[in-house]
XYZ file of C-alpha atoms in Angstrom:
250
model
C 4.467 14.395 20.720
C 1.896 13.550 18.080
C 3.335 11.565 15.412
C 3.003 12.304 11.703
C 2.336 9.566 9.196
C 2.413 9.832 5.347
C -0.092 7.520 3.683
C 0.115 7.031 -0.172
C -2.989 5.917 -2.169
C -5.059 7.931 0.201
C -7.815 8.980 -2.143
C -9.879 5.613 -1.896
C -9.996 2.067 -0.517
C -7.412 0.936 2.184
C -5.722 4.495 2.047
C -8.859 6.273 2.670
C -9.735 3.929 5.689
C -6.214 4.224 7.054
C -6.344 7.987 7.171
C -9.643 7.945 8.950
C -8.562 5.429 11.470
C -5.275 7.021 12.214
C -6.669 10.669 12.633
C -9.398 9.251 14.846
C -6.525 7.567 17.119
C -4.727 10.922 17.370
C -2.167 10.954 14.652
C -1.405 13.728 12.181
C -1.769 12.243 8.715
C -0.334 13.375 5.312
C -2.825 11.849 2.662
C -0.923 11.514 -0.704
C -2.675 10.615 -4.024
C -2.874 11.761 -7.599
C -6.487 12.907 -7.204
C -6.232 16.008 -5.047
C -10.037 16.633 -5.354
C -10.785 13.258 -3.462
C -8.056 14.306 -0.736
C -9.915 17.567 -0.360
C -13.160 15.638 0.411
C -11.233 13.716 3.030
C -9.779 16.980 4.520
C -13.260 18.391 5.009
C -14.131 15.209 7.039
C -10.988 14.928 8.994
C -10.025 18.506 9.668
C -6.641 20.053 10.694
C -4.965 16.716 11.594
C -5.109 15.795 7.782
C -3.151 17.369 5.140
C -3.911 16.404 1.456
C -0.759 16.036 -0.796
C -1.026 15.598 -4.581
C 1.532 13.072 -5.472
C 2.233 10.765 -8.606
C 4.552 7.945 -7.595
C 5.360 7.246 -11.343
C 7.235 10.476 -11.478
C 10.265 10.983 -9.314
C 10.316 14.794 -10.172
C 6.569 14.961 -8.950
C 7.562 13.135 -5.671
C 10.563 15.603 -5.114
C 8.153 18.545 -5.730
C 5.422 17.302 -3.548
C 7.521 16.630 -0.550
C 9.308 19.935 -0.933
C 5.775 21.666 -0.942
C 5.012 20.479 2.550
C 4.497 23.194 5.014
C 7.148 23.442 7.748
C 4.991 22.065 10.260
C 4.263 18.978 8.114
C 7.976 18.355 7.257
C 8.887 16.094 10.267
C 7.531 12.678 8.973
C 7.642 9.904 11.645
C 6.256 6.857 9.605
C 5.402 6.035 5.990
C 2.438 3.848 4.875
C 3.350 2.772 1.356
C -0.099 1.840 0.416
C -0.430 2.939 -3.197
C -0.223 0.182 -5.831
C -2.271 -1.339 -8.531
C -2.840 -4.350 -10.805
C -3.713 -3.947 -14.446
C -5.207 -6.941 -16.429
C -5.421 -10.556 -15.787
C -4.216 -11.787 -19.054
C -1.531 -14.495 -19.662
C 2.055 -13.322 -19.870
C 2.138 -13.911 -23.658
C -1.104 -11.996 -24.182
C -0.515 -9.172 -21.680
C 0.050 -5.510 -22.536
C 3.578 -4.491 -21.693
C 2.386 -0.870 -21.028
C 0.388 -2.269 -18.138
C 3.434 -4.199 -16.874
C 5.515 -1.032 -17.070
C 2.800 1.022 -15.182
C 2.624 -1.629 -12.328
C 6.498 -1.844 -11.976
C 6.756 2.034 -11.883
C 4.062 2.435 -9.296
C 4.402 -0.828 -7.080
C 8.295 -0.937 -7.227
C 10.072 2.208 -8.450
C 7.652 4.726 -6.784
C 7.401 2.842 -3.551
C 11.263 2.570 -3.433
C 11.910 6.225 -4.465
C 9.472 7.537 -1.846
C 10.878 5.311 0.993
C 14.360 6.287 -0.051
C 13.493 10.058 0.167
C 11.898 9.717 3.666
C 14.237 7.274 5.290
C 16.517 9.929 6.748
C 13.701 11.483 8.607
C 12.233 8.236 9.684
C 15.670 7.059 10.908
C 16.105 10.314 12.789
C 12.757 9.789 14.543
C 12.943 6.089 14.990
C 9.695 5.551 12.927
C 8.114 2.945 10.957
C 7.717 1.847 7.382
C 4.736 -0.166 6.541
C 4.575 -1.608 3.081
C 1.502 -2.864 1.448
C 2.309 -6.202 -0.071
C -0.092 -8.897 -1.130
C -0.421 -12.744 -0.808
C 0.279 -12.497 -4.657
C 3.911 -11.817 -3.767
C 4.070 -15.376 -2.252
C 1.456 -17.402 -4.190
C 1.435 -17.338 -8.008
C -1.885 -17.512 -9.994
C -2.710 -17.339 -13.608
C -2.590 -13.733 -14.843
C -0.663 -12.459 -11.746
C 2.595 -12.378 -13.654
C 3.971 -8.785 -13.122
C 1.725 -7.831 -10.375
C 2.757 -10.710 -8.309
C 6.447 -10.166 -9.065
C 6.013 -6.555 -7.912
C 4.703 -7.688 -4.558
C 7.432 -10.173 -4.175
C 9.918 -7.276 -4.695
C 7.964 -5.510 -1.870
C 8.280 -8.405 0.343
C 12.115 -8.845 -0.193
C 12.708 -5.013 -0.181
C 10.909 -4.961 3.261
C 13.154 -7.677 4.654
C 16.314 -6.089 3.207
C 15.269 -2.705 4.720
C 15.106 -4.554 8.075
C 18.707 -5.812 7.574
C 20.067 -2.391 6.788
C 18.036 -0.512 9.699
C 18.921 -2.800 12.490
C 20.062 -0.734 15.416
C 18.197 2.309 14.240
C 15.003 1.599 15.966
C 13.009 1.856 12.765
C 10.482 -0.932 12.295
C 9.502 -2.443 8.855
C 6.506 -4.486 8.050
C 5.090 -5.980 4.981
C 1.396 -6.350 5.178
C 0.130 -8.859 2.861
C -3.793 -8.943 2.212
C -5.534 -11.588 0.349
C -9.062 -11.114 -1.339
C -10.100 -7.633 -0.422
C -13.368 -5.832 -1.489
C -14.613 -2.409 -0.951
C -11.732 -0.795 -2.856
C -11.080 0.271 -6.551
C -8.537 -2.491 -6.927
C -10.489 -4.768 -9.223
C -12.260 -2.007 -11.095
C -8.829 -0.707 -12.102
C -7.536 -4.016 -12.822
C -10.474 -4.819 -15.087
C -10.294 -1.203 -16.556
C -13.665 -0.061 -15.520
C -15.739 -3.256 -15.962
C -18.005 -2.719 -12.925
C -19.717 -6.233 -13.501
C -16.578 -8.151 -13.687
C -15.102 -6.491 -10.626
C -18.259 -7.134 -8.560
C -18.446 -10.743 -9.591
C -15.085 -11.399 -7.926
C -16.527 -10.355 -4.490
C -19.938 -11.826 -4.634
C -20.696 -13.961 -1.503
C -16.889 -14.104 -0.670
C -16.968 -11.971 2.747
C -13.859 -10.520 1.622
C -11.465 -8.304 3.614
C -12.590 -4.754 3.854
C -10.634 -1.429 4.071
C -11.665 -0.977 7.712
C -9.933 -4.324 8.545
C -6.625 -3.101 6.995
C -6.961 0.265 8.625
C -7.449 -1.311 12.144
C -4.438 -3.612 11.229
C -2.195 -0.654 10.405
C -3.252 1.136 13.734
C -2.441 -2.039 15.616
C 1.008 -2.421 14.043
C 1.958 1.274 14.827
C 0.815 0.880 18.385
C 2.912 -2.220 19.245
C 5.834 -1.570 21.725
C 8.929 -0.038 19.992
C 10.960 -3.202 20.749
C 8.530 -5.491 18.570
C 8.966 -5.783 14.823
C 6.345 -7.698 12.793
C 8.325 -8.654 9.686
C 5.532 -9.962 7.618
C 1.816 -10.126 8.246
C -0.377 -12.289 5.945
C -4.229 -11.858 6.117
C -6.792 -13.530 4.271
C -10.775 -13.768 4.614
C -11.812 -16.923 6.154
C -13.634 -17.719 2.805
C -10.259 -17.780 0.984
C -7.871 -20.718 1.138
C -5.420 -22.755 -0.935
C -6.156 -25.040 -3.942
C -4.254 -27.933 -5.553
C -1.349 -27.279 -7.937
C -2.785 -27.852 -11.395
C -1.017 -30.332 -13.565
C -1.402 -30.109 -17.491
C -1.714 -33.577 -19.024
C -1.176 -34.374 -22.664
C -4.025 -36.212 -24.287
């Protein structure tokens, strides 16, 4: 039987590439995002194995309506790829906009948790898979990462706690944690449309690309059913670790 996978954040970047890779590999894919027109473009490319679903994770009511709107033949969802998420700003905590914090928390934590909760009964029934898109920011703090990093730490711990609850069901859960990743709208969103600032971040960095993440997702899905990859941290070879800074009084 062909498996059905729901991918959030499907209108660009990682999500777009994940949908392409999974359809090519023979999966049926529901691509969910707020921008339906972008999803329709992807539908034209991928054909009948792809279903575009308008979904706003910041609204539980919209999530309910979106899931209820799925045609009968798309209702039985085997696996969920919680890819949608965002960072806003890179300001110090004391200078940050709380509205940005709230948006990140609602999308990266509440929206992810709500959609997962809504689909878990189906996924348990079908012994499926939940793959959450975390980040190295959930492990390694950096200046300006404040709430974004905290939301990704939540995703990491939520993933592990799901594993604790789901033991014996056959459901697998993975937290995928990319490092510096280009080829997406992530930094353009973070810097609120400042294209130059976003591009400077990736110049000469040989960063992770959406295709890399898509292939990793496919690899995870195609591992034997008795294996669970709890966490998978990925960095480009150009990225590493630095010394811990110490502020010294003059």
